[in-house]
Amino acid sequence: MTDTSATSRTYLLCPPEHYTVSYAINPWMDTSTPVDTTLAIGQWAKLCEALTDHGHTVYTVEPEAGLPDMVYAANGAFMVDGAVYGARFRYPQRQPEAAAYEKWFRAGGWRFVAPTETNEGEGDFAYVPGPGFILAGYGFRTDPRAHAEAGEALGRPVVSLKLVDDRFYHLDTALAVLDDETITYYPQAFSASSRKVLRQLFPGAVLADEADALAFGLNLVSDGRNVFLNAEARGMAAKVEARGYVPVPVDLSELKKGGGSVKCCISELRT
Ligand code: ARG
């Protein structure tokens, strides 16, 4: 049986004040779809509330005009053991976000390692506390060379996983860490070899299906017990509940138009 006890976490988020879909860099984004920024702000505020209601600490970074995707804080950096590996975005539209996040992390006084390789922070990096290793995605955004760079920066082993379905372009759209040892993932988002690696490392994983992934059900944040996930992902909520976790649905329909959900909006500060 899975040990589902919660530990209190510290998260960094960015209010979607300037959020809109003004360019398309993933298959979810359609510039002709109207975006309701006010609704997005309301949904995001409820996400913050859900986190603090469960005893977690939430910090925010100042959103910058002209950076509509800055709301997806997961992409801003990747932090383990109090050390921060900075982001370097693939697309020019998001590149200035790196400096905004760097400024925030440096002001916090943590050790900051500036990257030379393209990587999109926690979008493509996940930390598994039990074995103490990093799972890293590549194929669409993060350059596999960044995996080695992150391993060197953070002093943790890195397992590279290849993403093959462009709808699930970041690791955090296809895989999530539920507790110290347990993950959940959508196998078909990965290459056959990476699926083999995942089966070998995580025989007890919660397997998601295409409907779960399309509902952004894998784009979740777990504190070891409470699983914060997109309200649309009811199938995923049932799956984690069956394994002893407590699903906490949050409606982030407006943020989905940019190709993100709960996890994308949250960067975990592992201090
Ligand atoms: N529009 C953003 C992009 O395509 C969404 C980022 C979602 N973030 C995430 N961690 N998956 O870059």
Short mmCIF file of C-alpha atoms and ligand atoms in Angstrom, two decimals:
data_model
loop_
_atom_site.label_atom_id
_atom_site.label_comp_id
_atom_site.label_asym_id
_atom_site.label_seq_id
_atom_site.Cartn_x
_atom_site.Cartn_y
_atom_site.Cartn_z
CA MET A 1 0.00 0.00 0.00
CA THR A 2 1.24 3.45 -0.84
CA ASP A 3 2.21 5.72 2.05
CA THR A 4 0.03 8.73 1.45
CA SER A 5 1.03 11.25 4.06
CA ALA A 6 1.25 14.89 3.14
CA THR A 7 4.33 17.04 3.70
CA SER A 8 4.04 20.80 3.56
CA ARG A 9 5.55 22.32 0.47
CA THR A 10 6.67 25.70 -0.78
CA TYR A 11 5.59 26.79 -4.23
CA LEU A 12 6.26 29.67 -6.59
CA LEU A 13 3.48 30.92 -8.87
CA CYS A 14 2.96 33.87 -11.20
CA PRO A 15 -0.40 35.66 -11.48
CA PRO A 16 -1.84 35.52 -15.02
CA GLU A 17 -2.31 39.30 -15.24
CA HIS A 18 -0.84 39.42 -18.74
CA TYR A 19 -1.97 35.96 -19.80
CA THR A 20 -3.39 35.55 -23.31
CA VAL A 21 -2.75 33.39 -26.37
CA SER A 22 -0.98 35.72 -28.81
CA TYR A 23 1.31 33.12 -30.45
CA ALA A 24 1.16 29.35 -30.89
CA ILE A 25 4.14 27.23 -29.82
CA ASN A 26 2.28 24.04 -28.90
CA PRO A 27 -0.74 22.25 -30.44
CA TRP A 28 -3.09 23.50 -27.70
CA MET A 29 -2.58 27.16 -28.52
CA ASP A 30 -4.89 28.75 -31.08
CA THR A 31 -4.52 32.49 -31.47
CA SER A 32 -8.09 32.77 -32.82
CA THR A 33 -9.60 31.42 -29.57
CA PRO A 34 -10.67 34.24 -27.26
CA VAL A 35 -9.03 34.19 -23.82
CA ASP A 36 -10.73 35.63 -20.76
CA THR A 37 -7.86 36.99 -18.67
CA THR A 38 -10.14 37.97 -15.79
CA LEU A 39 -11.51 34.42 -15.63
CA ALA A 40 -7.95 33.06 -15.76
CA ILE A 41 -6.99 35.28 -12.81
CA GLY A 42 -9.99 33.99 -10.84
CA GLN A 43 -9.20 30.34 -11.59
CA TRP A 44 -5.54 30.87 -10.72
CA ALA A 45 -6.51 32.54 -7.41
CA LYS A 46 -8.56 29.45 -6.53
CA LEU A 47 -5.54 27.28 -7.25
CA CYS A 48 -3.47 29.38 -4.81
CA GLU A 49 -6.26 29.09 -2.27
CA ALA A 50 -6.41 25.30 -2.61
CA LEU A 51 -2.65 25.13 -1.97
CA THR A 52 -2.68 27.40 1.08
CA ASP A 53 -5.84 25.74 2.45
CA HIS A 54 -3.83 22.51 2.54
CA GLY A 55 -1.04 24.12 4.53
CA HIS A 56 1.37 24.95 1.72
CA THR A 57 3.33 28.17 1.35
CA VAL A 58 2.83 30.14 -1.85
CA TYR A 59 5.21 32.78 -3.16
CA THR A 60 4.55 34.80 -6.27
CA VAL A 61 6.80 36.39 -8.84
CA GLU A 62 5.83 39.70 -10.47
CA PRO A 63 4.28 39.07 -13.91
CA GLU A 64 5.77 41.10 -16.76
CA ALA A 65 3.77 42.72 -19.55
CA GLY A 66 4.45 41.14 -22.94
CA LEU A 67 5.20 37.73 -21.40
CA PRO A 68 1.78 36.02 -21.55
CA ASP A 69 3.18 32.55 -20.73
CA MET A 70 4.94 33.72 -17.58
CA VAL A 71 1.96 32.28 -15.65
CA TYR A 72 3.48 28.84 -16.29
CA ALA A 73 5.96 29.18 -13.44
CA ALA A 74 7.09 25.56 -13.67
CA ASN A 75 9.15 26.52 -16.70
CA GLY A 76 11.14 29.24 -14.90
CA ALA A 77 13.71 27.01 -13.17
CA PHE A 78 14.28 23.66 -11.48
CA MET A 79 15.24 23.57 -7.81
CA VAL A 80 16.56 20.62 -5.77
CA ASP A 81 18.32 20.73 -2.37
CA GLY A 82 18.18 24.52 -2.35
CA ALA A 83 20.11 24.82 -5.62
CA VAL A 84 18.51 26.29 -8.71
CA TYR A 85 19.20 25.31 -12.31
CA GLY A 86 17.97 28.18 -14.46
CA ALA A 87 15.83 27.92 -17.59
CA ARG A 88 16.70 28.72 -21.18
CA PHE A 89 13.58 28.71 -23.32
CA ARG A 90 13.35 27.12 -26.77
CA TYR A 91 11.13 29.75 -28.40
CA PRO A 92 12.09 33.45 -28.66
CA GLN A 93 8.64 34.51 -27.40
CA ARG A 94 9.38 33.04 -23.97
CA GLN A 95 13.12 33.66 -23.73
CA PRO A 96 12.90 36.88 -21.64
CA GLU A 97 11.06 34.93 -18.91
CA ALA A 98 14.33 33.28 -17.91
CA ALA A 99 15.77 36.57 -16.64
CA ALA A 100 12.59 37.43 -14.74
CA TYR A 101 12.71 34.10 -12.89
CA GLU A 102 16.47 34.28 -12.42
CA LYS A 103 16.05 37.65 -10.73
CA TRP A 104 13.48 36.19 -8.33
CA PHE A 105 15.62 33.19 -7.41
CA ARG A 106 18.80 35.22 -7.02
CA ALA A 107 16.99 37.68 -4.73
CA GLY A 108 16.10 34.67 -2.55
CA GLY A 109 19.80 34.02 -2.08
CA TRP A 110 19.84 30.45 -3.38
CA ARG A 111 22.72 29.05 -5.36
CA PHE A 112 21.79 29.74 -8.97
CA VAL A 113 23.38 27.89 -11.85
CA ALA A 114 22.88 29.66 -15.18
CA PRO A 115 22.32 27.16 -18.00
CA THR A 116 24.11 27.09 -21.32
CA GLU A 117 21.74 24.46 -22.76
CA THR A 118 18.08 24.87 -23.74
CA ASN A 119 15.77 23.65 -20.99
CA GLU A 120 12.33 24.60 -19.71
CA GLY A 121 12.73 24.02 -15.98
CA GLU A 122 10.22 21.83 -14.20
CA GLY A 123 8.30 21.53 -17.44
CA ASP A 124 10.84 18.87 -18.40
CA PHE A 125 12.45 17.99 -15.05
CA ALA A 126 10.83 16.09 -12.19
CA TYR A 127 12.45 15.10 -8.91
CA VAL A 128 11.72 11.77 -7.22
CA PRO A 129 12.65 12.24 -3.54
CA GLY A 130 12.87 8.56 -2.47
CA PRO A 131 15.58 7.36 -4.84
CA GLY A 132 16.81 10.97 -5.11
CA PHE A 133 17.01 11.12 -8.85
CA ILE A 134 15.76 13.41 -11.57
CA LEU A 135 13.52 12.38 -14.45
CA ALA A 136 14.15 14.52 -17.50
CA GLY A 137 12.17 14.82 -20.73
CA TYR A 138 13.39 15.72 -24.21
CA GLY A 139 12.08 15.60 -27.74
CA PHE A 140 10.25 18.92 -28.06
CA ARG A 141 11.62 21.62 -25.76
CA THR A 142 14.53 20.69 -23.50
CA ASP A 143 17.79 19.74 -25.21
CA PRO A 144 19.07 16.38 -23.93
CA ARG A 145 22.42 18.09 -23.30
CA ALA A 146 20.66 20.04 -20.56
CA HIS A 147 20.03 16.77 -18.73
CA ALA A 148 23.73 16.29 -18.10
CA GLU A 149 24.09 19.97 -17.27
CA ALA A 150 21.27 19.75 -14.69
CA GLY A 151 22.82 16.62 -13.17
CA GLU A 152 26.11 18.44 -12.79
CA ALA A 153 24.47 21.60 -11.42
CA LEU A 154 22.35 19.76 -8.87
CA GLY A 155 24.49 16.72 -8.03
CA ARG A 156 21.71 14.21 -8.66
CA PRO A 157 21.49 11.37 -11.17
CA VAL A 158 19.36 12.07 -14.21
CA VAL A 159 17.24 9.61 -16.17
CA SER A 160 16.49 10.83 -19.71
CA LEU A 161 13.09 10.09 -21.19
CA LYS A 162 12.08 10.74 -24.78
CA LEU A 163 8.70 12.34 -25.48
CA VAL A 164 7.16 11.39 -28.83
CA ASP A 165 3.65 12.93 -28.97
CA ASP A 166 3.66 16.69 -29.58
CA ARG A 167 0.41 17.17 -27.63
CA PHE A 168 2.47 16.20 -24.59
CA TYR A 169 5.46 18.36 -25.35
CA HIS A 170 6.71 18.79 -21.79
CA LEU A 171 7.44 15.94 -19.36
CA ASP A 172 4.93 17.44 -16.91
CA THR A 173 2.08 16.93 -19.37
CA ALA A 174 2.78 13.18 -19.44
CA LEU A 175 4.21 12.26 -16.04
CA ALA A 176 3.91 13.37 -12.42
CA VAL A 177 5.42 12.43 -9.06
CA LEU A 178 2.74 11.41 -6.54
CA ASP A 179 4.89 10.72 -3.49
CA ASP A 180 8.51 9.90 -2.61
CA GLU A 181 8.49 6.70 -4.67
CA THR A 182 5.41 6.70 -6.85
CA ILE A 183 4.80 8.29 -10.20
CA THR A 184 1.96 8.36 -12.68
CA TYR A 185 2.43 8.59 -16.44
CA TYR A 186 0.84 8.12 -19.84
CA PRO A 187 3.02 5.43 -21.48
CA GLN A 188 2.18 6.30 -25.11
CA ALA A 189 3.67 9.79 -24.71
CA PHE A 190 7.11 8.15 -24.46
CA SER A 191 9.32 6.23 -26.89
CA ALA A 192 9.31 2.43 -26.57
CA SER A 193 12.73 2.49 -24.89
CA SER A 194 11.70 5.17 -22.40
CA ARG A 195 8.56 3.18 -21.59
CA LYS A 196 10.82 0.24 -20.82
CA VAL A 197 12.92 2.42 -18.51
CA LEU A 198 9.81 3.67 -16.71
CA ARG A 199 8.43 0.14 -16.27
CA GLN A 200 11.76 -0.97 -14.85
CA LEU A 201 12.12 1.94 -12.40
CA PHE A 202 8.46 2.25 -11.40
CA PRO A 203 6.68 -1.10 -11.52
CA GLY A 204 4.01 0.28 -9.18
CA ALA A 205 3.24 3.41 -11.19
CA VAL A 206 -0.30 4.65 -11.72
CA LEU A 207 -0.86 4.32 -15.46
CA ALA A 208 -2.88 7.01 -17.17
CA ASP A 209 -4.69 6.74 -20.48
CA GLU A 210 -5.07 9.13 -23.38
CA ALA A 211 -8.25 10.72 -21.99
CA ASP A 212 -6.45 11.45 -18.70
CA ALA A 213 -3.55 13.04 -20.54
CA LEU A 214 -5.82 15.08 -22.85
CA ALA A 215 -7.68 16.42 -19.80
CA PHE A 216 -4.29 17.55 -18.46
CA GLY A 217 -4.80 15.04 -15.64
CA LEU A 218 -1.08 14.28 -15.47
CA ASN A 219 -0.25 17.94 -15.10
CA LEU A 220 -0.82 17.59 -11.37
CA VAL A 221 0.90 18.59 -8.16
CA SER A 222 0.95 16.22 -5.20
CA ASP A 223 2.05 16.83 -1.62
CA GLY A 224 2.26 13.09 -1.02
CA ARG A 225 -1.43 12.82 -0.17
CA ASN A 226 -3.45 15.64 -1.71
CA VAL A 227 -3.35 15.66 -5.48
CA PHE A 228 -4.18 19.03 -7.06
CA LEU A 229 -5.38 18.49 -10.60
CA ASN A 230 -7.46 19.99 -13.38
CA ALA A 231 -11.18 19.57 -12.61
CA GLU A 232 -11.82 18.21 -16.10
CA ALA A 233 -9.59 15.20 -15.33
CA ARG A 234 -12.21 13.14 -13.51
CA GLY A 235 -10.82 9.79 -14.67
CA MET A 236 -7.41 10.68 -13.31
CA ALA A 237 -8.95 11.84 -10.03
CA ALA A 238 -10.61 8.41 -9.68
CA LYS A 239 -7.34 6.62 -10.45
CA VAL A 240 -5.35 8.44 -7.76
CA GLU A 241 -8.20 8.11 -5.29
CA ALA A 242 -8.21 4.34 -5.83
CA ARG A 243 -4.56 4.36 -4.76
CA GLY A 244 -5.22 6.20 -1.50
CA TYR A 245 -4.59 9.82 -2.51
CA VAL A 246 -7.08 12.64 -2.11
CA PRO A 247 -7.90 14.41 -5.36
CA VAL A 248 -8.33 18.18 -5.13
CA PRO A 249 -9.91 19.34 -8.41
CA VAL A 250 -9.23 22.90 -9.55
CA ASP A 251 -10.83 24.32 -12.68
CA LEU A 252 -8.10 25.76 -14.89
CA SER A 253 -10.01 25.65 -18.20
CA GLU A 254 -8.77 29.09 -19.23
CA LEU A 255 -5.11 28.20 -18.69
CA LYS A 256 -5.55 25.06 -20.80
CA LYS A 257 -5.88 27.29 -23.86
CA GLY A 258 -2.18 28.04 -23.49
CA GLY A 259 -1.36 24.35 -23.20
CA GLY A 260 -0.96 24.13 -19.44
CA SER A 261 -2.69 23.33 -16.20
CA VAL A 262 -2.00 22.89 -12.49
CA LYS A 263 1.61 21.71 -12.60
CA CYS A 264 2.60 24.18 -15.30
CA CYS A 265 1.49 27.01 -13.02
CA ILE A 266 3.56 25.79 -10.07
CA SER A 267 7.28 25.63 -9.43
CA GLU A 268 8.22 23.66 -6.33
CA LEU A 269 10.85 25.25 -4.13
CA ARG A 270 12.83 22.35 -2.70
CA THR A 271 14.86 24.31 -0.21
N1 ARG B 1 2.24 28.12 -23.66
C1 ARG B 1 3.28 27.53 -22.89
C2 ARG B 1 4.32 26.93 -23.80
O1 ARG B 1 3.96 26.36 -24.80
C3 ARG B 1 2.73 26.50 -21.95
C4 ARG B 1 3.73 25.98 -20.98
C5 ARG B 1 3.18 24.92 -20.11
N2 ARG B 1 4.07 24.63 -19.06
C6 ARG B 1 4.40 23.41 -18.63
N3 ARG B 1 5.15 23.30 -17.58
N4 ARG B 1 4.05 22.34 -19.31
O2 ARG B 1 5.50 27.01 -23.55
#
